mmCIF file of N, CA and C and ligand atoms in Angstrom:
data_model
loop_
_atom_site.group_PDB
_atom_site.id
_atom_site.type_symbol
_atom_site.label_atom_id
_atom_site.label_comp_id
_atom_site.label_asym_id
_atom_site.label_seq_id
_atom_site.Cartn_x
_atom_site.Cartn_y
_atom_site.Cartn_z
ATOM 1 N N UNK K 1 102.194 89.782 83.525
ATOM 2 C CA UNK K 1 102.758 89.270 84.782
ATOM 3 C C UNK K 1 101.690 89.311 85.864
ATOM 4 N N UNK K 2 101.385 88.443 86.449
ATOM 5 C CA UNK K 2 100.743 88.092 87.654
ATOM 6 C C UNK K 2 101.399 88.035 88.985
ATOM 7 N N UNK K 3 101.180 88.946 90.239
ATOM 8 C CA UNK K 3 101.944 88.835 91.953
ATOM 9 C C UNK K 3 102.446 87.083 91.666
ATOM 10 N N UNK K 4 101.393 86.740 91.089
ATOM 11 C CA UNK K 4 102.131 85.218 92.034
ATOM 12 C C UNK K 4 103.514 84.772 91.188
ATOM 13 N N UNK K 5 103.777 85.029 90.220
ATOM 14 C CA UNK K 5 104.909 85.513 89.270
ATOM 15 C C UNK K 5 106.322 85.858 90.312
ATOM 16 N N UNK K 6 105.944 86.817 90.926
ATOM 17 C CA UNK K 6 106.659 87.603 91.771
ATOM 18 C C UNK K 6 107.273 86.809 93.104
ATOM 19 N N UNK K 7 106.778 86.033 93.677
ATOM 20 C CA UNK K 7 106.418 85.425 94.619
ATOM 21 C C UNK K 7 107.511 84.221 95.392
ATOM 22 N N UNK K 8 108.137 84.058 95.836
ATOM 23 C CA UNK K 8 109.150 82.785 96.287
ATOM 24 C C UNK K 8 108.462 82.195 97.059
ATOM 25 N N UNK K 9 108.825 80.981 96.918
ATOM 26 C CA UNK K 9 108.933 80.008 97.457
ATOM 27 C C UNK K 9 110.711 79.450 98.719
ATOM 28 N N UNK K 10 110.096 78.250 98.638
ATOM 29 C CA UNK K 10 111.609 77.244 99.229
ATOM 30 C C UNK K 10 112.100 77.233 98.043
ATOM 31 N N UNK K 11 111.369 76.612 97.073
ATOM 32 C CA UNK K 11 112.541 76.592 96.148
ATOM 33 C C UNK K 11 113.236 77.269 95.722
ATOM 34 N N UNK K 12 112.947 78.544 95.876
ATOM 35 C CA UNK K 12 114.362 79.792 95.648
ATOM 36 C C UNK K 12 115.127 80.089 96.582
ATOM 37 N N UNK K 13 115.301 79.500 97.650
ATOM 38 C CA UNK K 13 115.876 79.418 98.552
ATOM 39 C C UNK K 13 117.478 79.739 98.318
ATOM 40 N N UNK K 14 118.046 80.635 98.863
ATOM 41 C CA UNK K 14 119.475 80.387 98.715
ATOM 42 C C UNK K 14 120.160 80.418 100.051
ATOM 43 N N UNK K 15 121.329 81.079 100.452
ATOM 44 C CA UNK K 15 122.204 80.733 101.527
ATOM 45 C C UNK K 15 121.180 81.427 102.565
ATOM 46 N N UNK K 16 120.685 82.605 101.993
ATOM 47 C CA UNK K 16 120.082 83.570 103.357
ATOM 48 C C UNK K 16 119.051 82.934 102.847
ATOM 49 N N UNK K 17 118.306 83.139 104.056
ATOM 50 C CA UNK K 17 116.851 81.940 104.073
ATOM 51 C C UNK K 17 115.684 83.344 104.491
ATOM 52 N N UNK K 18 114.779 83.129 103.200
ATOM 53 C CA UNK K 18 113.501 84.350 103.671
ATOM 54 C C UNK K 18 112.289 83.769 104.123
ATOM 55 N N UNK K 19 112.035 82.506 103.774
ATOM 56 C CA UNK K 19 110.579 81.956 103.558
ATOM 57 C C UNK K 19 110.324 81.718 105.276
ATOM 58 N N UNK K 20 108.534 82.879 105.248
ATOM 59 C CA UNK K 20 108.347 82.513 106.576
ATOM 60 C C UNK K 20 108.425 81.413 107.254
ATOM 61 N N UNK K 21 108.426 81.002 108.265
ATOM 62 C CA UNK K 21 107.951 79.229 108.810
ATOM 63 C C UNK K 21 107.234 79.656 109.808
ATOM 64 N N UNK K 22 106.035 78.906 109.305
ATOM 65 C CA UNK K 22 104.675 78.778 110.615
ATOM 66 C C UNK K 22 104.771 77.702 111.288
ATOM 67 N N UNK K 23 104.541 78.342 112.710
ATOM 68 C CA UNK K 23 104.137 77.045 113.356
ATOM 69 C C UNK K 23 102.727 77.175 114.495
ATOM 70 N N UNK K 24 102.235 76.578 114.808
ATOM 71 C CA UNK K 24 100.951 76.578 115.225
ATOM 72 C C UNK K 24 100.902 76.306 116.802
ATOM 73 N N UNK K 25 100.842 76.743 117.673
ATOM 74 C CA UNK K 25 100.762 76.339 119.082
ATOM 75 C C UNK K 25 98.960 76.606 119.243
ATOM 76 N N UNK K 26 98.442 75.314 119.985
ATOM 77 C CA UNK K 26 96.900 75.211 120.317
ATOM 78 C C UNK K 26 97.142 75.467 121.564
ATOM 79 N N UNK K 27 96.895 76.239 122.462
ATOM 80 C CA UNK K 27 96.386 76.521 123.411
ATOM 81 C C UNK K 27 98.064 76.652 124.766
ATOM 82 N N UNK K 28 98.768 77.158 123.615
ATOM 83 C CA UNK K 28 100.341 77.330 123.600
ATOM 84 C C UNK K 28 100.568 79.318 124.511
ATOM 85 N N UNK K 29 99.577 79.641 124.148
ATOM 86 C CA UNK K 29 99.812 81.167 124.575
ATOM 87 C C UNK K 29 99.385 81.188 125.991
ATOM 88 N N UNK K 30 99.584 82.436 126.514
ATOM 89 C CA UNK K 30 99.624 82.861 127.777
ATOM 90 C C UNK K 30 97.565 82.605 128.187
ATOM 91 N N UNK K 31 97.075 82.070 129.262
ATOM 92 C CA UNK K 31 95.918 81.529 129.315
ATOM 93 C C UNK K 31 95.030 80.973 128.807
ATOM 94 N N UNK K 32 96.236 79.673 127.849
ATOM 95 C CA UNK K 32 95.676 78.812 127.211
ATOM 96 C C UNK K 32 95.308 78.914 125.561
ATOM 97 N N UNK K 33 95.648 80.485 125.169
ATOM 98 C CA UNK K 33 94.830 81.004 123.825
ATOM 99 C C UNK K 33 96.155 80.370 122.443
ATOM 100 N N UNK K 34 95.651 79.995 121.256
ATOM 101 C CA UNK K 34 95.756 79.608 120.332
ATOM 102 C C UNK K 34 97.189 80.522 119.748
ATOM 103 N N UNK K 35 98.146 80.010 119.098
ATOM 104 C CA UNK K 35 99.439 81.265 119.003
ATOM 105 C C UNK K 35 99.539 80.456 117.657
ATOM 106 N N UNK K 36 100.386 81.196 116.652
ATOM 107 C CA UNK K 36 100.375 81.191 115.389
ATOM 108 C C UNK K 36 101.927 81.934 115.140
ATOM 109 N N UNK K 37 102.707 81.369 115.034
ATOM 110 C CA UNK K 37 104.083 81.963 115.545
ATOM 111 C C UNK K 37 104.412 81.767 113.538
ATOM 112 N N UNK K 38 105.158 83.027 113.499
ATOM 113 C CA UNK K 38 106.089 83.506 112.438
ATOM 114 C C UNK K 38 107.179 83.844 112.482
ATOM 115 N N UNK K 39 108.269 82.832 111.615
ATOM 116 C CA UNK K 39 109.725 83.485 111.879
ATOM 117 C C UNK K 39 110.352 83.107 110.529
ATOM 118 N N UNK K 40 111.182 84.227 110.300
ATOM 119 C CA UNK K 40 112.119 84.648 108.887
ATOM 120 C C UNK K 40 113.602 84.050 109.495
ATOM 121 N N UNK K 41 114.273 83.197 109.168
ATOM 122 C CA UNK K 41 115.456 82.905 109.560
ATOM 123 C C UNK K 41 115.613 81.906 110.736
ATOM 124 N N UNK K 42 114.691 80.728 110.779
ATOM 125 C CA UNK K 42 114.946 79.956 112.221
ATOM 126 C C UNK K 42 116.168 79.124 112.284
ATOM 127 N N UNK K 43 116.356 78.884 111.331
ATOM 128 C CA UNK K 43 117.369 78.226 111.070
ATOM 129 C C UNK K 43 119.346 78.476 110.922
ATOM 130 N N UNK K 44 119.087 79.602 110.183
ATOM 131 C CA UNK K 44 119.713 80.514 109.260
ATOM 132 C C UNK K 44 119.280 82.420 109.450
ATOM 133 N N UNK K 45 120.177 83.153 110.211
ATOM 134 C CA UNK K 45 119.341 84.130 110.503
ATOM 135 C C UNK K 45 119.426 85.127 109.322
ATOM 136 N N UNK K 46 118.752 86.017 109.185
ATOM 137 C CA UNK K 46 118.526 87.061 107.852
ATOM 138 C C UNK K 46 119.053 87.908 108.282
ATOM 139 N N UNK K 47 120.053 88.523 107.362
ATOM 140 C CA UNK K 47 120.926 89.496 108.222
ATOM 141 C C UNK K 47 119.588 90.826 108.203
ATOM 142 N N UNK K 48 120.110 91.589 109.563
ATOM 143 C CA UNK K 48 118.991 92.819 109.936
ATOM 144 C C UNK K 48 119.602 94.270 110.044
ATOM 145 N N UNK K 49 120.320 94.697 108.782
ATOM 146 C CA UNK K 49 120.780 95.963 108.713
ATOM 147 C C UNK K 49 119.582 96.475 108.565
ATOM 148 N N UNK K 50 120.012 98.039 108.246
ATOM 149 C CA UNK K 50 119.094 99.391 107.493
ATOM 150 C C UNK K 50 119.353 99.180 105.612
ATOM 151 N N UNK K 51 120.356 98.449 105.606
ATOM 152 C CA UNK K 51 120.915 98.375 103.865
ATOM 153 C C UNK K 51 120.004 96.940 103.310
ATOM 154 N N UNK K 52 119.834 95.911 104.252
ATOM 155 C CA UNK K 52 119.551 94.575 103.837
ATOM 156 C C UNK K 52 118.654 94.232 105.141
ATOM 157 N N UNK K 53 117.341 93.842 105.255
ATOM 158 C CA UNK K 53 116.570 93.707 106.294
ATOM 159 C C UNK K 53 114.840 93.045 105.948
ATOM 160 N N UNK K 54 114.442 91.748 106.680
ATOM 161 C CA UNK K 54 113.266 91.618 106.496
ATOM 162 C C UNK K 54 112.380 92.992 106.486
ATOM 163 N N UNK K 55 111.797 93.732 106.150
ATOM 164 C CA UNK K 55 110.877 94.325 106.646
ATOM 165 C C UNK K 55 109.408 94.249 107.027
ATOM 166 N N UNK K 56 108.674 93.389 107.015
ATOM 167 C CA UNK K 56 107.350 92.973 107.014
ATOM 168 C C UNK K 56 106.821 91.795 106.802
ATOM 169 N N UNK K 57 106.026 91.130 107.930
ATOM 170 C CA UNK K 57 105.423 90.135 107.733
ATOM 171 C C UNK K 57 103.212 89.689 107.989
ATOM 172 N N UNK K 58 103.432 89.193 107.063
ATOM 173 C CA UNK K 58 101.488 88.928 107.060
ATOM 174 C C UNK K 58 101.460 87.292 106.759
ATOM 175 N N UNK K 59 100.270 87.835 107.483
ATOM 176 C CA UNK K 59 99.685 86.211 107.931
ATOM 177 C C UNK K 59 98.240 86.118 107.393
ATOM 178 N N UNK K 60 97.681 85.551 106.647
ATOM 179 C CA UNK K 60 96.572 85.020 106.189
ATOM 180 C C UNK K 60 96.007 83.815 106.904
ATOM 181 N N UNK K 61 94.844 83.384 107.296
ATOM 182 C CA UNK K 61 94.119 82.159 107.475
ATOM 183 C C UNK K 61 93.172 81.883 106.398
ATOM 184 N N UNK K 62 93.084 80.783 106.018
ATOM 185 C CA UNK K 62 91.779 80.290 105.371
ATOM 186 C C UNK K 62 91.254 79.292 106.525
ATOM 187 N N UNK K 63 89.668 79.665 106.014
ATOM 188 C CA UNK K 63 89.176 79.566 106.658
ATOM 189 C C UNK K 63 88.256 78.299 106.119
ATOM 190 N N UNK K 64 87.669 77.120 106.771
ATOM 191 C CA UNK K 64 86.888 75.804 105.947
ATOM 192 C C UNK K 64 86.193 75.796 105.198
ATOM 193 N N UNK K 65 85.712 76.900 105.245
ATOM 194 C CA UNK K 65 84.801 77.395 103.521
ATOM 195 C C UNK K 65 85.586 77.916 102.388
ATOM 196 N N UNK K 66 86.853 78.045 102.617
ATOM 197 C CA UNK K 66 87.781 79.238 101.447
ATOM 198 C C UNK K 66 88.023 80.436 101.686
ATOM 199 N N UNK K 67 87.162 81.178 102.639
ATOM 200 C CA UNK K 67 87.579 82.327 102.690
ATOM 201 C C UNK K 67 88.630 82.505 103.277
ATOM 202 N N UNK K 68 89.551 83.889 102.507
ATOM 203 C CA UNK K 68 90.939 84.031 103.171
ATOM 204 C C UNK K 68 90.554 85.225 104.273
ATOM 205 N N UNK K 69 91.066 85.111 105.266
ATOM 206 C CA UNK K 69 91.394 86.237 106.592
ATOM 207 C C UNK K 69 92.384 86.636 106.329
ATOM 208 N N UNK K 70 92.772 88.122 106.468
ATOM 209 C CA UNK K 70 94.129 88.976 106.919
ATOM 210 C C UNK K 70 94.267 88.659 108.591
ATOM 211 N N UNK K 71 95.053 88.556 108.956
ATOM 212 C CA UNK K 71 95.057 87.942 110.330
ATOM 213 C C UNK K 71 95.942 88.713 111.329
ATOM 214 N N UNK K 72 96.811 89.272 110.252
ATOM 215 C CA UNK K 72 97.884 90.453 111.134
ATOM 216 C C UNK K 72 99.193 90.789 109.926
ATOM 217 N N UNK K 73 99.915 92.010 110.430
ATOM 218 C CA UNK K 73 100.743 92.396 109.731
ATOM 219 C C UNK K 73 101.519 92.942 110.551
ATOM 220 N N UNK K 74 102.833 92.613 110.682
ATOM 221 C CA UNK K 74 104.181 93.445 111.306
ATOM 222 C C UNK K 74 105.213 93.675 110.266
ATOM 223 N N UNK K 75 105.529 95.239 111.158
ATOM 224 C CA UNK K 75 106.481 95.904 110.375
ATOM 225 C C UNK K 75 107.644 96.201 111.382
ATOM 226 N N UNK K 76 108.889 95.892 110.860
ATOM 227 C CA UNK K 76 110.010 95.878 111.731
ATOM 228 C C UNK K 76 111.153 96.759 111.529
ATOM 229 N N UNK K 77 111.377 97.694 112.596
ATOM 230 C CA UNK K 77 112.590 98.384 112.845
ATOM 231 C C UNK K 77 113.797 97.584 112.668
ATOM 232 N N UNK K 78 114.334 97.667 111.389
ATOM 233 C CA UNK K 78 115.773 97.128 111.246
ATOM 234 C C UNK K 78 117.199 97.177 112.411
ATOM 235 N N UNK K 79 117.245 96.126 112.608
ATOM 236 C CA UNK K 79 118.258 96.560 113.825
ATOM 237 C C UNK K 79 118.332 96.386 114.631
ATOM 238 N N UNK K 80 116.819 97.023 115.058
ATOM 239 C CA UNK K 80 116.086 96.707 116.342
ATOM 240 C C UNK K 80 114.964 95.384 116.780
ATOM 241 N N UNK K 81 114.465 94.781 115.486
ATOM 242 C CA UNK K 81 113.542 94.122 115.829
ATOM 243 C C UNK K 81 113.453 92.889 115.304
ATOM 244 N N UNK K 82 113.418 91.433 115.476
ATOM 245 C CA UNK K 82 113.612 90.289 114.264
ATOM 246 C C UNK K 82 112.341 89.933 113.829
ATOM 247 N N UNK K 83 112.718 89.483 112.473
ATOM 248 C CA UNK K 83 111.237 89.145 112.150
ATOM 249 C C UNK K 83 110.866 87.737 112.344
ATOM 250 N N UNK K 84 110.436 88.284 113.709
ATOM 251 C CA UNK K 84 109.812 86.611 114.612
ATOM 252 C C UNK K 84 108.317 87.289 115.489
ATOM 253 N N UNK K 85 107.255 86.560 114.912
ATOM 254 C CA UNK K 85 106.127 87.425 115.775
ATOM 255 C C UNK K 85 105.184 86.321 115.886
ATOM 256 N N UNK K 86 104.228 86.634 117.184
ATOM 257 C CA UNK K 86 103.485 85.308 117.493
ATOM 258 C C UNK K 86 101.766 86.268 117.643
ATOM 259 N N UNK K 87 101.292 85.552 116.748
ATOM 260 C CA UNK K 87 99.774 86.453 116.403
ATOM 261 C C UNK K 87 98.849 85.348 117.290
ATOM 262 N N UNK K 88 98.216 86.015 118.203
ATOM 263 C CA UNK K 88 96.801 84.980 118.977
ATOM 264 C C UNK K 88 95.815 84.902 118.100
ATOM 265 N N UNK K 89 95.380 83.339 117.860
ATOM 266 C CA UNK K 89 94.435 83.162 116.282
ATOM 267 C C UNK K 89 93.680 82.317 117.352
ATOM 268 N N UNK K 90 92.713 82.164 116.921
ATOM 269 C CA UNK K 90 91.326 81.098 117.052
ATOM 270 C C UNK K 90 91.487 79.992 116.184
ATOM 271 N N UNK K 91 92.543 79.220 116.097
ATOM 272 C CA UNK K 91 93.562 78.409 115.172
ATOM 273 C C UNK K 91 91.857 77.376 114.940
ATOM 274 N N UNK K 92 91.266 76.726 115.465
ATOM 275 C CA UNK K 92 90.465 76.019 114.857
ATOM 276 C C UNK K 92 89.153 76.661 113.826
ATOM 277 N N UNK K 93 88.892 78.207 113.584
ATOM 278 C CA UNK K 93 88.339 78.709 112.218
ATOM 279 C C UNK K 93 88.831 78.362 111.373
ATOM 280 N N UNK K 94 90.329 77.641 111.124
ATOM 281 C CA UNK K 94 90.891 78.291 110.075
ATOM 282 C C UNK K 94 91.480 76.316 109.607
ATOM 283 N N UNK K 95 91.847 75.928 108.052
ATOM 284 C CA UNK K 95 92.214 75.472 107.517
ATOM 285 C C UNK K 95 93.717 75.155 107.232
ATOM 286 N N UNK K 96 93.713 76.229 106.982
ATOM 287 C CA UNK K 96 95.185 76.490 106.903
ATOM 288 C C UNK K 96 96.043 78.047 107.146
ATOM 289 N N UNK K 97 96.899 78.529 107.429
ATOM 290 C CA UNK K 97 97.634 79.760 107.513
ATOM 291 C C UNK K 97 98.462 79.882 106.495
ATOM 292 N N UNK K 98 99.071 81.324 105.661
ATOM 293 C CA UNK K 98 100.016 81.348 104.513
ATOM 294 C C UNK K 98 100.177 82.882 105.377
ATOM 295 N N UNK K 99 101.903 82.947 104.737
ATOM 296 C CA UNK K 99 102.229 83.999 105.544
ATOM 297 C C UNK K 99 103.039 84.271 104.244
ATOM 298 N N UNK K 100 103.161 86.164 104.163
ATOM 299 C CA UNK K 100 104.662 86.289 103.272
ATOM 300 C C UNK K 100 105.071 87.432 104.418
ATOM 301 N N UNK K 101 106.402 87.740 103.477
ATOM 302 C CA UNK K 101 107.314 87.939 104.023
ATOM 303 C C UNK K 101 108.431 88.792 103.058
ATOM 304 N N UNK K 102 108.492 90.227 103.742
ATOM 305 C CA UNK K 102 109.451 90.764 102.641
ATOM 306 C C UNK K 102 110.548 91.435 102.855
ATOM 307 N N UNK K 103 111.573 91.435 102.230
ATOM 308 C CA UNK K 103 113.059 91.732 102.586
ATOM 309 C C UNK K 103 113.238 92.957 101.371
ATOM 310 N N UNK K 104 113.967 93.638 101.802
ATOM 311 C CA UNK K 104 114.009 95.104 100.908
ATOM 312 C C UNK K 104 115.139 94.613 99.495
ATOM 313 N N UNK K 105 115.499 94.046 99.971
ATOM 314 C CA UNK K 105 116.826 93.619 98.761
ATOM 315 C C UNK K 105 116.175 92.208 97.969
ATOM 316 N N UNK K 106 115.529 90.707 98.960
ATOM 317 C CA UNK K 106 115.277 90.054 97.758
ATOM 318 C C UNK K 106 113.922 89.517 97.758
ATOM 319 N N UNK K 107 113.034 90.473 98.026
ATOM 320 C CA UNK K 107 111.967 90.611 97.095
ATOM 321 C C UNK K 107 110.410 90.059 98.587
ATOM 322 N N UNK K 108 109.442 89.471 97.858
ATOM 323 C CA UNK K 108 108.221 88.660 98.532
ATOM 324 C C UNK K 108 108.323 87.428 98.836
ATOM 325 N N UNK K 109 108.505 86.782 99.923
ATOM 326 C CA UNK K 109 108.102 85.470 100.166
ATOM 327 C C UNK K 109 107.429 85.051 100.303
ATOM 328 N N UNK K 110 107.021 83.424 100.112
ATOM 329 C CA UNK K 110 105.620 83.329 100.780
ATOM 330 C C UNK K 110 105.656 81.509 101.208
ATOM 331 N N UNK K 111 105.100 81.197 102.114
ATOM 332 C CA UNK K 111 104.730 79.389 102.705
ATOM 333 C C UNK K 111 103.217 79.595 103.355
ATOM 334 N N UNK K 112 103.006 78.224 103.318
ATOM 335 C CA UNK K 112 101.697 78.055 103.871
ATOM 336 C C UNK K 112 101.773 76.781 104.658
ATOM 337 N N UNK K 113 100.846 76.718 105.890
ATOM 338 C CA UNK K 113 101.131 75.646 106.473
ATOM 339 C C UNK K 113 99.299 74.723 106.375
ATOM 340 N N UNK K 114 99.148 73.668 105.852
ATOM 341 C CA UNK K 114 97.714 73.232 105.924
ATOM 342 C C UNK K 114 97.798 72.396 107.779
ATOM 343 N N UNK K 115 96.669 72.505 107.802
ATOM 344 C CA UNK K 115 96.595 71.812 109.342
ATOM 345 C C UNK K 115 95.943 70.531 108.893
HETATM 346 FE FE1 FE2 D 1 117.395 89.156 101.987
#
């Protein structure tokens, strides 16, 4: 077995919706700076108990040569916190962004957005 084995997509999608969605704001943040926004449930919210709860989200960039960046990682107080977070990126290094995303009950998510 290989992680990527492990791994969802949309297409496993069911009623509760895990798969991050990126979206990219250029020069969208507070004095103009580059925002890279992540959210679990925009649509459809993920329920946020202590029993059933996103807990963590990461963001990768690639970068125009291939290399992948870790770019940020949040970890969220169930209850207290949604998993919606907006990371300040230098959005033109990068190719594309892939983010996962994990919920204690159904498992790793993962999307990528190419620019
Ligand atoms: Fe879930």
């Amino acid at each position: 077995m290989q992680f990527e084995d492990v791994l969802k997509g949309a297409k496993s999608e069911g009623k509760e919706k895990h798969v991050p969605v990126i979206e990219v704001g250029k020069g969208k943040g507070e004095a103009g700076v580059d925002i890279v926004h992540v959210v679990v449930g925009k649509e459809v919210p993920h329920p946020n108990t202590v029993e059933h709860h996103i807990d963590w989200i990461e963001l990768f960039g690639v970068k125009k040569d291939g290399q992948v960046i870790e770019l940020g990682r949040t970890a969220f107080a169930p209850s207290y916190a949604n998993p919606n977070v907006r990371y300040q990126v230098l959005v033109a290094e990068f190719k594309a962004f892939c983010a996962l995303s994990y919920c204690n009950i159904h498992g790793v998510w993962e999307n990528c957005l190419e620019l």
